[in-house]
Each structure stands twice: as structure tokens, then as C-alpha cells.
C-alpha positions as CSV (number, residue, x, y, z in Angstrom):
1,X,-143.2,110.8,-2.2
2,X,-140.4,111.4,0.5
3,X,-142.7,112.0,3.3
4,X,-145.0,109.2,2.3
5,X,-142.2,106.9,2.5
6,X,-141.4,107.8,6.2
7,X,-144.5,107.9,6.9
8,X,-144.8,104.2,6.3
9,X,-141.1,103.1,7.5
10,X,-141.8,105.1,10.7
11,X,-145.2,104.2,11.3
12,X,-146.7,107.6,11.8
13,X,-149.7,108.8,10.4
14,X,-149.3,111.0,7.0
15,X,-150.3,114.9,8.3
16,X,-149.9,114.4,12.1
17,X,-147.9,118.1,12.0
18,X,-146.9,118.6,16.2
19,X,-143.5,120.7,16.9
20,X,-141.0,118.6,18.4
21,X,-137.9,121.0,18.8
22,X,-136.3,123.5,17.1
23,X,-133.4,124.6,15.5
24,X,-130.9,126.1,18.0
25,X,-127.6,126.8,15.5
26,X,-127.4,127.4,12.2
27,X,-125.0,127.4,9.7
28,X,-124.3,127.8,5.8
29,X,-127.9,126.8,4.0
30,X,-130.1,124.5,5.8
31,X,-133.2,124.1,4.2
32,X,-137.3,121.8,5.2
33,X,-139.9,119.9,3.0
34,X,-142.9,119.8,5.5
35,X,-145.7,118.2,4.0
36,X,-148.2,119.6,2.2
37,X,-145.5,121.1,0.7
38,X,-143.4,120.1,-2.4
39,X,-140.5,123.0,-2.3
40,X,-137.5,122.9,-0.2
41,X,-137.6,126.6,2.2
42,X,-135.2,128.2,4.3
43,X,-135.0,126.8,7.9
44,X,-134.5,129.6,10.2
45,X,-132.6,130.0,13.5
46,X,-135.2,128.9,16.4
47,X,-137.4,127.8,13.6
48,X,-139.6,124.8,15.0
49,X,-139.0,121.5,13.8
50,X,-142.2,119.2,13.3
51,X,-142.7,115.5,13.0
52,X,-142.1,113.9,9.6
53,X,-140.5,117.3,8.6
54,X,-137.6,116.6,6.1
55,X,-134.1,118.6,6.8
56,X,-131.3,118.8,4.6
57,X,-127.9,120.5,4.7
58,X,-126.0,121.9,1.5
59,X,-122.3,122.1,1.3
60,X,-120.1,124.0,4.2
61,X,-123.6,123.8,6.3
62,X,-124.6,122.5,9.5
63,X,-127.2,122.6,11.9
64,X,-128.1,122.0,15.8
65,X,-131.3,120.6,17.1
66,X,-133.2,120.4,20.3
67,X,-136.0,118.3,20.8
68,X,-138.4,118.8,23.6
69,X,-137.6,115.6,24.9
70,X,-133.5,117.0,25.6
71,X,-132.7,114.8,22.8
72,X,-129.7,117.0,20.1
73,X,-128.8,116.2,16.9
74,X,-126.1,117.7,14.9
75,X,-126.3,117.4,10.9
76,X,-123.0,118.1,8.8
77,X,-122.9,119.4,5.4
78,X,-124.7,117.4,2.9
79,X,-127.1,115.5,4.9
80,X,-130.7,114.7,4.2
81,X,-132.9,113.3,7.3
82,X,-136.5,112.7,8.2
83,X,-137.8,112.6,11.9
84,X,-141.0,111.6,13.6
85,X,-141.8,110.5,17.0
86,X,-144.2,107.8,18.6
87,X,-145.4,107.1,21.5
88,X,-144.9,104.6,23.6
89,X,-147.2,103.3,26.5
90,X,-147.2,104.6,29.5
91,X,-146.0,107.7,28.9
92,X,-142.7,107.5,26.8
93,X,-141.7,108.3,23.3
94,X,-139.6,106.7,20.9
95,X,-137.9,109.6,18.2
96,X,-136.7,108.0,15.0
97,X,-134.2,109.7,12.7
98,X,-134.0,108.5,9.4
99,X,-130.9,109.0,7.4
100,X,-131.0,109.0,3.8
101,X,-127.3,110.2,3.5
102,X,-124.5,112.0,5.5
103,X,-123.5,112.4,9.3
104,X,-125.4,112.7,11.8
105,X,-124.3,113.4,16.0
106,X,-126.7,112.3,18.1
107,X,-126.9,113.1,22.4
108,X,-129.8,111.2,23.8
109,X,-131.6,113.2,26.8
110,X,-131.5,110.5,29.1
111,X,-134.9,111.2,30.1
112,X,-136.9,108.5,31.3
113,X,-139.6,106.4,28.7
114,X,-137.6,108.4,25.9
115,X,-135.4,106.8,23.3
116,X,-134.2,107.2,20.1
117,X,-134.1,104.9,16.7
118,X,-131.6,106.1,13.9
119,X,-132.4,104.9,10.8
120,X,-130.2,104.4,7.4
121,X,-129.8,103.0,4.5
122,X,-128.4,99.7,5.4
123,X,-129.1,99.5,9.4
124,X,-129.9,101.2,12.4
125,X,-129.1,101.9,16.1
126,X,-131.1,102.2,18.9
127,X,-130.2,104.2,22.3
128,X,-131.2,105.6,25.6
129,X,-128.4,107.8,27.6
130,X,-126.1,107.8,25.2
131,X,-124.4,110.1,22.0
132,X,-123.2,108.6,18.9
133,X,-122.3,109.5,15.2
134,X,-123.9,107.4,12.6
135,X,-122.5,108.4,8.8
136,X,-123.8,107.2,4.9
137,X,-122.7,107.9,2.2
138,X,-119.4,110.2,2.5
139,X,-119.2,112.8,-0.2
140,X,-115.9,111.7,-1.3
141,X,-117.4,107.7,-2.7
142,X,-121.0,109.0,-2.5
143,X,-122.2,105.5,-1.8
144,X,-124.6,104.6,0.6
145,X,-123.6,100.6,0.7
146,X,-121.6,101.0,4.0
147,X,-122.7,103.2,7.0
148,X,-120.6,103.7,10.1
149,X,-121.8,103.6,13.9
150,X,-119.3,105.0,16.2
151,X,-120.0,105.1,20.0
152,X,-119.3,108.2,21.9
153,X,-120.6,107.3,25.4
154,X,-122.8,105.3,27.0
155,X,-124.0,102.0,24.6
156,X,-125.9,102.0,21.0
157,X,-127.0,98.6,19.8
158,X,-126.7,98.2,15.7
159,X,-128.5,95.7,13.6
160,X,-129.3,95.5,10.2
161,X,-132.0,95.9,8.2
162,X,-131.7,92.9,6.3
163,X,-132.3,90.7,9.5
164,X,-133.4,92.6,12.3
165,X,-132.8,91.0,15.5
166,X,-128.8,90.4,15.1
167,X,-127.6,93.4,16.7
168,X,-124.4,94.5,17.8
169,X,-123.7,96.7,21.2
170,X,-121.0,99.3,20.5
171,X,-119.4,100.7,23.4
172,X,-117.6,104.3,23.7
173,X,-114.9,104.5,21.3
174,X,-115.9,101.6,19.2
175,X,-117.3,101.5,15.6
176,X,-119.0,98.8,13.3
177,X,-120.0,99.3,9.6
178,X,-123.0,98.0,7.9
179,X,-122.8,97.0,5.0
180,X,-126.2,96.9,2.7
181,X,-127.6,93.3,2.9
182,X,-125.2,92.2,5.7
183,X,-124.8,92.0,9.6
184,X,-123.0,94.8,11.4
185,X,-119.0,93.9,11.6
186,X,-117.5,93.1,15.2
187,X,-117.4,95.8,17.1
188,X,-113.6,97.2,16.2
189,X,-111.7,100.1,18.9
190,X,-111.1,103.5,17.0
């Protein structure tokens, strides 16, 4: 039901399987749900990672992607994510992340006609060129009301889902939360 539902939220086709990275570091119990499949497996080291594969992290776990786009991702413990990619015309693609709960690092590839769309529970933020942290649901409240988008470098603009259009640009070392149902806060220094 998972993968249906990112199927329809990212607008890719259910069963369009194509390797888009792998994972490059491993650590603790990472585990996969790739569809047709209904049981969580093992990810291994330098196992390939393929569009609308779901990736999940257990307790003291981690793990380091590479797309072949030069996009990275870094998941902490406890996350659970969904990823897809479209293209876009000419000859560019748009990755999009979606978070269901946890942290996740992003470092966009800077790569020309490439970009990447994080997705949570309450907002997301789009970026080209840049690295960010986006975070739900923090094991200590375990509520997935508020996410946090903190700018490393380079520019991420933040909106919400509950009206898309009202975005936010956070620069490096700057943060807003989103708050279900709301706009993202002002942009606040961290």
C-alpha cells in the first residue's frame, strides 16, 4: 500500500524498477521493500538502490547513498524514505525523496537539468547545488506535526503542503519548521 501511495504522490508509474544508485556505507540494520515484494530484506553494502524502493533504518543505523546523478543522501537511525525519479524535458531529472519519519542529509550533485524534491509529512524543499538536513518526527516526541529544514550551503526553498506556492528560501545556517497545516516559519539563524 506504501509503494502505491508514492507511486501516486510522486507521479511515477507503479513497477517502473531502474537502478538509480547504490548504497555506499552501511551501518547497524538497514533494511528495502521493493515492490512486488511485501517483506522488508537486508540492504547490502553496494547493494543498488531502485526507483520507488522503500529504505528504512532501525535504531543505532545509518546509511550513505549515491545516486547516479552525484546526488548523496545520508539516513540516521530510525528513518523510513521512499525515492523515485522523473524526468524532466530536455534531458534533466527531478529525484524526489519522500520522508515519512526521521533525518535525512541531503548533497545535491550540482549537475546540470538535475534537482531534487524532499518530501514530508507536513512540507517540502526543493534544491539544485545545494546540502540540507530535513528531520520528522524525532524519536524522543515521535510526532510528525513539525518538520525542520536546516540549510547547509547553497539555497533550499520550503513550502508547505497545505498551500503550495508560499515558499520560504533558507540560506546556509538558517532553519524554518513546518508545522502540519501551516506555512513554513521565517527563516530563523541557528
Amino acid at each position: 500500500a506504501y509503494g502505491l501511495l508514492c507511486s501516486l504522490m510522486l507521479g511515477v508509474p507503479s513497477g517502473w524498477a531502474q537502478q538509480m544508485g547504490e548504497a555506499v556505507g552501511i551501518e547497524g540494520t538497514v533494511e528495502f521493500l521493493r515492490a512486488p515484494a511485501t517483506t522488508w530484506a537486508t540492504l547490502a553494502r553496494r547493494g543498488d538502490i531502485v526507483r520507488l524502493d522503500q529504505l528504512r533504518t532501525q535504531s543505532r543505523s545509518k546509511l550513505d547513498v549515491l545516486l547516479q546523478t552525484g546526488h548523496k543522501f545520508v539516513l540516521s537511525e530510525n528513518v523510513e524514505i521512499s525515492i523515485a525519479e522523473q524526468p524532466t524535458p530536455p534531458s534533466g531529472s527531478r529525484i524526489s525523496l519522500l520522508l515519512a519519519r526521521g533525518s535525512v542529509r541531503v548533497v545535491t550533485s550540482g549537475r546540470p537539468g538535475t534537482s531534487i524534491v524532499t518530501r514530508t509529512p507536513t512540507g517540502q524543499a526543493m534544491a539544485r547545488s545545494t546540502g540540507f538536513i530535513v528531520s520528522c518526527g524525532p524519536p524522543e516526541t515521535a510526532s510528525l506535526d513539525v518538520c525542520l529544514f536546516v540549510g547547509l550551503y547553497g539555497q533550499i526553498e520550503v513550502e508547505s503542503l497545505a498551500s503550495p506556492g508560499s515558499s520560504v528560501v533558507v540560506h546556509p545556517q538558517f532553519f524554518t519548521l513546518v508545522a502540519r497545516n501551516q506555512l513554513p516559519t521565517p527563516p530563523q539563524r541557528l
